[in-house]
PDB file of C-alpha atoms in Angstrom:
ATOM      1  CA  UNK A1375      82.298  82.128  57.178  1.00  0.00           C
ATOM      2  CA  UNK A1376      82.731  85.277  55.469  1.00  0.00           C
ATOM      3  CA  UNK A1377      84.295  85.421  51.869  1.00  0.00           C
ATOM      4  CA  UNK A1378      86.404  88.444  52.826  1.00  0.00           C
ATOM      5  CA  UNK A1379      90.029  87.151  52.436  1.00  0.00           C
ATOM      6  CA  UNK A1380      92.051  86.027  49.464  1.00  0.00           C
ATOM      7  CA  UNK A1381      90.748  84.962  46.166  1.00  0.00           C
ATOM      8  CA  UNK A1382      89.176  81.632  45.591  1.00  0.00           C
ATOM      9  CA  UNK A1383      90.135  79.574  42.827  1.00  0.00           C
ATOM     10  CA  UNK A1384      87.240  77.707  41.305  1.00  0.00           C
ATOM     11  CA  UNK A1385      87.972  75.529  38.184  1.00  0.00           C
ATOM     12  CA  UNK A1386      89.498  78.042  35.688  1.00  0.00           C
ATOM     13  CA  UNK A1387      88.296  81.372  37.245  1.00  0.00           C
ATOM     14  CA  UNK A1388      89.726  83.244  40.204  1.00  0.00           C
ATOM     15  CA  UNK A1389      86.816  84.892  42.258  1.00  0.00           C
ATOM     16  CA  UNK A1390      87.771  87.817  44.314  1.00  0.00           C
ATOM     17  CA  UNK A1391      86.479  88.320  47.700  1.00  0.00           C
ATOM     18  CA  UNK A1392      82.892  89.837  48.055  1.00  0.00           C
ATOM     19  CA  UNK A1393      82.044  89.935  51.700  1.00  0.00           C
ATOM     20  CA  UNK A1394      79.231  87.515  51.584  1.00  0.00           C
ATOM     21  CA  UNK A1395      78.758  84.936  54.608  1.00  0.00           C
ATOM     22  CA  UNK A1396      78.606  81.320  53.609  1.00  0.00           C
ATOM     23  CA  UNK A1397      75.957  79.027  55.946  1.00  0.00           C
ATOM     24  CA  UNK A1398      76.357  75.638  54.479  1.00  0.00           C
ATOM     25  CA  UNK A1399      73.766  72.915  55.107  1.00  0.00           C
ATOM     26  CA  UNK A1400      74.629  70.255  57.701  1.00  0.00           C
ATOM     27  CA  UNK A1401      77.044  67.990  56.115  1.00  0.00           C
ATOM     28  CA  UNK A1402      78.326  64.496  57.244  1.00  0.00           C
ATOM     29  CA  UNK A1403      82.006  63.815  57.290  1.00  0.00           C
ATOM     30  CA  UNK A1404      83.596  60.393  57.856  1.00  0.00           C
ATOM     31  CA  UNK A1405      87.288  60.107  58.673  1.00  0.00           C
ATOM     32  CA  UNK A1406      89.192  56.593  58.897  1.00  0.00           C
ATOM     33  CA  UNK A1407      92.315  56.167  60.876  1.00  0.00           C
ATOM     34  CA  UNK A1408      94.727  53.566  60.279  1.00  0.00           C
ATOM     35  CA  UNK A1409      94.779  51.397  63.632  1.00  0.00           C
ATOM     36  CA  UNK A1410      97.921  49.300  62.955  1.00  0.00           C
ATOM     37  CA  UNK A1411     101.123  49.257  61.038  1.00  0.00           C
ATOM     38  CA  UNK A1412     103.770  51.896  60.381  1.00  0.00           C
ATOM     39  CA  UNK A1413     100.815  54.476  59.633  1.00  0.00           C
ATOM     40  CA  UNK A1414      99.012  53.758  62.557  1.00  0.00           C
ATOM     41  CA  UNK A1415      96.904  57.183  63.448  1.00  0.00           C
ATOM     42  CA  UNK A1416      97.149  58.529  59.911  1.00  0.00           C
ATOM     43  CA  UNK A1417      93.998  59.188  57.891  1.00  0.00           C
ATOM     44  CA  UNK A1418      93.415  56.713  55.060  1.00  0.00           C
ATOM     45  CA  UNK A1419      90.029  57.712  54.245  1.00  0.00           C
ATOM     46  CA  UNK A1420      88.222  61.163  54.067  1.00  0.00           C
ATOM     47  CA  UNK A1421      84.467  61.573  52.812  1.00  0.00           C
ATOM     48  CA  UNK A1422      83.100  64.909  52.957  1.00  0.00           C
ATOM     49  CA  UNK A1423      80.185  66.936  51.468  1.00  0.00           C
ATOM     50  CA  UNK A1424      77.331  64.419  52.316  1.00  0.00           C
ATOM     51  CA  UNK A1425      74.762  67.059  52.468  1.00  0.00           C
ATOM     52  CA  UNK A1426      71.932  65.980  55.032  1.00  0.00           C
ATOM     53  CA  UNK A1427      69.258  68.634  54.669  1.00  0.00           C
ATOM     54  CA  UNK A1428      69.672  70.709  51.292  1.00  0.00           C
ATOM     55  CA  UNK A1429      67.062  73.322  52.506  1.00  0.00           C
ATOM     56  CA  UNK A1430      69.126  74.913  55.293  1.00  0.00           C
ATOM     57  CA  UNK A1431      71.736  77.624  54.761  1.00  0.00           C
ATOM     58  CA  UNK A1432      72.200  79.820  51.847  1.00  0.00           C
ATOM     59  CA  UNK A1433      74.335  77.686  49.295  1.00  0.00           C
ATOM     60  CA  UNK A1434      71.503  76.437  47.467  1.00  0.00           C
ATOM     61  CA  UNK A1435      72.119  72.878  49.115  1.00  0.00           C
ATOM     62  CA  UNK A1436      75.768  72.727  48.425  1.00  0.00           C
ATOM     63  CA  UNK A1437      78.668  72.393  50.705  1.00  0.00           C
ATOM     64  CA  UNK A1438      82.311  72.615  50.630  1.00  0.00           C
ATOM     65  CA  UNK A1439      83.898  73.910  47.102  1.00  0.00           C
ATOM     66  CA  UNK A1440      80.327  73.992  45.495  1.00  0.00           C
ATOM     67  CA  UNK A1441      79.016  75.819  48.416  1.00  0.00           C
ATOM     68  CA  UNK A1442      81.807  78.481  48.125  1.00  0.00           C
ATOM     69  CA  UNK A1443      81.351  78.986  44.569  1.00  0.00           C
ATOM     70  CA  UNK A1444      77.573  79.701  45.324  1.00  0.00           C
ATOM     71  CA  UNK A1445      78.939  82.713  47.803  1.00  0.00           C
ATOM     72  CA  UNK A1446      81.403  83.554  45.205  1.00  0.00           C
ATOM     73  CA  UNK A1447      78.698  83.937  42.577  1.00  0.00           C
ATOM     74  CA  UNK A1448      79.794  81.008  40.350  1.00  0.00           C
ATOM     75  CA  UNK A1449      76.746  78.473  40.606  1.00  0.00           C
ATOM     76  CA  UNK A1450      77.839  75.073  39.958  1.00  0.00           C
ATOM     77  CA  UNK A1451      76.694  72.977  37.323  1.00  0.00           C
ATOM     78  CA  UNK A1452      74.039  70.468  38.753  1.00  0.00           C
ATOM     79  CA  UNK A1453      74.851  67.916  36.262  1.00  0.00           C
ATOM     80  CA  UNK A1454      78.550  67.837  37.640  1.00  0.00           C
ATOM     81  CA  UNK A1455      77.903  68.407  41.178  1.00  0.00           C
ATOM     82  CA  UNK A1456      74.796  66.440  42.269  1.00  0.00           C
ATOM     83  CA  UNK A1457      74.240  62.765  42.528  1.00  0.00           C
ATOM     84  CA  UNK A1458      71.964  61.294  39.878  1.00  0.00           C
ATOM     85  CA  UNK A1459      68.992  60.579  42.252  1.00  0.00           C
ATOM     86  CA  UNK A1460      69.071  64.065  43.310  1.00  0.00           C
ATOM     87  CA  UNK A1461      68.873  65.370  39.783  1.00  0.00           C
ATOM     88  CA  UNK A1462      65.871  63.201  38.841  1.00  0.00           C
ATOM     89  CA  UNK A1463      64.255  64.070  42.165  1.00  0.00           C
ATOM     90  CA  UNK A1464      64.431  67.964  41.319  1.00  0.00           C
ATOM     91  CA  UNK A1465      63.182  67.476  37.659  1.00  0.00           C
ATOM     92  CA  UNK A1466      60.076  65.367  38.762  1.00  0.00           C
ATOM     93  CA  UNK A1467      59.313  67.370  42.181  1.00  0.00           C
ATOM     94  CA  UNK A1468      58.743  71.054  43.053  1.00  0.00           C
ATOM     95  CA  UNK A1469      61.580  72.712  44.739  1.00  0.00           C
ATOM     96  CA  UNK A1470      60.748  73.268  48.596  1.00  0.00           C
ATOM     97  CA  UNK A1471      61.712  76.455  50.179  1.00  0.00           C
ATOM     98  CA  UNK A1472      64.684  76.920  52.243  1.00  0.00           C
ATOM     99  CA  UNK A1473      63.983  76.068  55.919  1.00  0.00           C
ATOM    100  CA  UNK A1474      64.597  79.429  58.301  1.00  0.00           C
ATOM    101  CA  UNK A1475      67.306  77.599  60.626  1.00  0.00           C
ATOM    102  CA  UNK A1476      69.498  79.160  63.074  1.00  0.00           C
ATOM    103  CA  UNK A1477      72.607  77.763  64.848  1.00  0.00           C
ATOM    104  CA  UNK A1478      73.515  78.734  68.049  1.00  0.00           C
ATOM    105  CA  UNK A1479      75.421  77.537  71.208  1.00  0.00           C
ATOM    106  CA  UNK A1480      73.163  74.524  71.441  1.00  0.00           C
ATOM    107  CA  UNK A1481      74.457  73.062  68.278  1.00  0.00           C
ATOM    108  CA  UNK A1482      76.854  70.278  68.986  1.00  0.00           C
ATOM    109  CA  UNK A1483      78.911  67.919  66.877  1.00  0.00           C
ATOM    110  CA  UNK A1484      77.546  64.626  65.963  1.00  0.00           C
ATOM    111  CA  UNK A1485      80.249  62.798  68.111  1.00  0.00           C
ATOM    112  CA  UNK A1486      79.998  63.950  71.773  1.00  0.00           C
ATOM    113  CA  UNK A1487      83.300  61.755  72.734  1.00  0.00           C
ATOM    114  CA  UNK A1488      86.071  63.936  73.840  1.00  0.00           C
ATOM    115  CA  UNK A1489      88.500  61.823  72.110  1.00  0.00           C
ATOM    116  CA  UNK A1490      86.715  61.965  68.654  1.00  0.00           C
ATOM    117  CA  UNK A1491      86.221  65.690  68.818  1.00  0.00           C
ATOM    118  CA  UNK A1492      89.917  66.314  69.730  1.00  0.00           C
ATOM    119  CA  UNK A1493      90.619  64.291  66.601  1.00  0.00           C
ATOM    120  CA  UNK A1494      88.317  66.063  64.349  1.00  0.00           C
ATOM    121  CA  UNK A1495      89.809  69.539  65.728  1.00  0.00           C
ATOM    122  CA  UNK A1496      93.273  68.090  64.727  1.00  0.00           C
ATOM    123  CA  UNK A1497      91.948  67.279  61.172  1.00  0.00           C
ATOM    124  CA  UNK A1498      90.484  70.705  60.777  1.00  0.00           C
ATOM    125  CA  UNK A1499      93.435  72.581  62.151  1.00  0.00           C
ATOM    126  CA  UNK A1500      95.619  70.862  59.621  1.00  0.00           C
ATOM    127  CA  UNK A1501      93.150  72.051  56.861  1.00  0.00           C
ATOM    128  CA  UNK A1502      92.152  68.393  56.395  1.00  0.00           C
ATOM    129  CA  UNK A1503      95.853  67.390  56.154  1.00  0.00           C
ATOM    130  CA  UNK A1504      96.633  69.866  53.450  1.00  0.00           C
ATOM    131  CA  UNK A1505      98.909  71.950  56.049  1.00  0.00           C
ATOM    132  CA  UNK A1506     100.581  68.502  57.207  1.00  0.00           C
ATOM    133  CA  UNK A1507     100.291  65.924  54.494  1.00  0.00           C
ATOM    134  CA  UNK A1508     102.222  63.553  56.856  1.00  0.00           C
ATOM    135  CA  UNK A1509      98.733  63.123  58.817  1.00  0.00           C
ATOM    136  CA  UNK A1510      97.523  61.262  55.441  1.00  0.00           C
ATOM    137  CA  UNK A1511      98.176  57.742  54.811  1.00  0.00           C
ATOM    138  CA  UNK A1512     100.163  56.698  51.844  1.00  0.00           C
ATOM    139  CA  UNK A1513      96.977  54.746  50.836  1.00  0.00           C
ATOM    140  CA  UNK A1514      94.937  57.988  51.497  1.00  0.00           C
ATOM    141  CA  UNK A1515      91.611  58.201  49.559  1.00  0.00           C
ATOM    142  CA  UNK A1516      89.289  61.430  49.410  1.00  0.00           C
ATOM    143  CA  UNK A1517      85.724  60.972  48.145  1.00  0.00           C
ATOM    144  CA  UNK A1518      82.763  63.130  48.099  1.00  0.00           C
ATOM    145  CA  UNK A1519      79.395  62.850  46.008  1.00  0.00           C
ATOM    146  CA  UNK A1520      80.694  65.008  42.973  1.00  0.00           C
ATOM    147  CA  UNK A1521      84.510  64.000  43.205  1.00  0.00           C
ATOM    148  CA  UNK A1522      86.683  61.254  43.628  1.00  0.00           C
ATOM    149  CA  UNK A1523      87.897  58.845  44.521  1.00  0.00           C
ATOM    150  CA  UNK A1524      91.574  60.758  44.829  1.00  0.00           C
ATOM    151  CA  UNK A1525      94.713  59.271  45.774  1.00  0.00           C
ATOM    152  CA  UNK A1526      96.705  61.387  48.278  1.00  0.00           C
ATOM    153  CA  UNK A1527      98.680  63.175  45.377  1.00  0.00           C
ATOM    154  CA  UNK A1528      95.721  64.243  43.794  1.00  0.00           C
ATOM    155  CA  UNK A1529      93.850  65.432  46.607  1.00  0.00           C
ATOM    156  CA  UNK A1530      96.821  67.525  47.698  1.00  0.00           C
ATOM    157  CA  UNK A1531      97.222  69.121  44.260  1.00  0.00           C
ATOM    158  CA  UNK A1532      93.527  69.645  43.419  1.00  0.00           C
ATOM    159  CA  UNK A1533      92.542  71.128  47.177  1.00  0.00           C
ATOM    160  CA  UNK A1534      95.807  73.088  47.892  1.00  0.00           C
ATOM    161  CA  UNK A1535      94.837  75.170  44.541  1.00  0.00           C
ATOM    162  CA  UNK A1536      91.346  76.103  45.775  1.00  0.00           C
ATOM    163  CA  UNK A1537      92.637  78.399  48.642  1.00  0.00           C
ATOM    164  CA  UNK A1538      89.389  78.253  50.493  1.00  0.00           C
ATOM    165  CA  UNK A1539      90.434  78.955  53.629  1.00  0.00           C
ATOM    166  CA  UNK A1540      92.351  82.068  52.774  1.00  0.00           C
ATOM    167  CA  UNK A1541      89.313  83.154  51.069  1.00  0.00           C
ATOM    168  CA  UNK A1542      87.006  82.478  53.864  1.00  0.00           C
ATOM    169  CA  UNK A1543      89.120  83.174  56.946  1.00  0.00           C
ATOM    170  CA  UNK A1544      86.495  82.860  59.686  1.00  0.00           C
ATOM    171  CA  UNK A1545      85.415  79.212  58.614  1.00  0.00           C
ATOM    172  CA  UNK A1546      83.523  77.467  61.390  1.00  0.00           C
ATOM    173  CA  UNK A1547      83.420  73.771  61.258  1.00  0.00           C
ATOM    174  CA  UNK A1548      80.971  73.711  64.100  1.00  0.00           C
ATOM    175  CA  UNK A1549      83.464  71.819  66.259  1.00  0.00           C
ATOM    176  CA  UNK A1550      83.376  72.488  70.104  1.00  0.00           C
TER     177      UNK A1550
END
């Protein structure tokens, strides 16, 4: 997406839009839904920003909030945002150049099953539950490599403040 919308809140800084396009690397997302009880169908666990190939994109291998920070001109601190093994690997090996990858119409989501695609669309359309917290279970937890686990209250507080979708209004998650 393009950072051409409202301001982006990153830590204690507010970053104004700069018109840069954000192309994140391919990222794995895991969503676990409750299958029984009074919370059947609600999200009980969300794991995001598990980058699969740091060489792709223009965010220096970051995804999510950290990728938005790169595009906003505020490079994240590696020691706060990268797993320890990644940091060690970067210290002991030479940096690989980014790959020249292009995503077109042939790029498909990892789950071709129509039911899973619709569930994914529903999650994205509600801004990962931020716009409709009722989709999140009372036992909800959020996890990513540099953050979490966060319970429902902390997740809603933290991510509502960022304003990523207001800042990058044409965000495309690659869901058909």
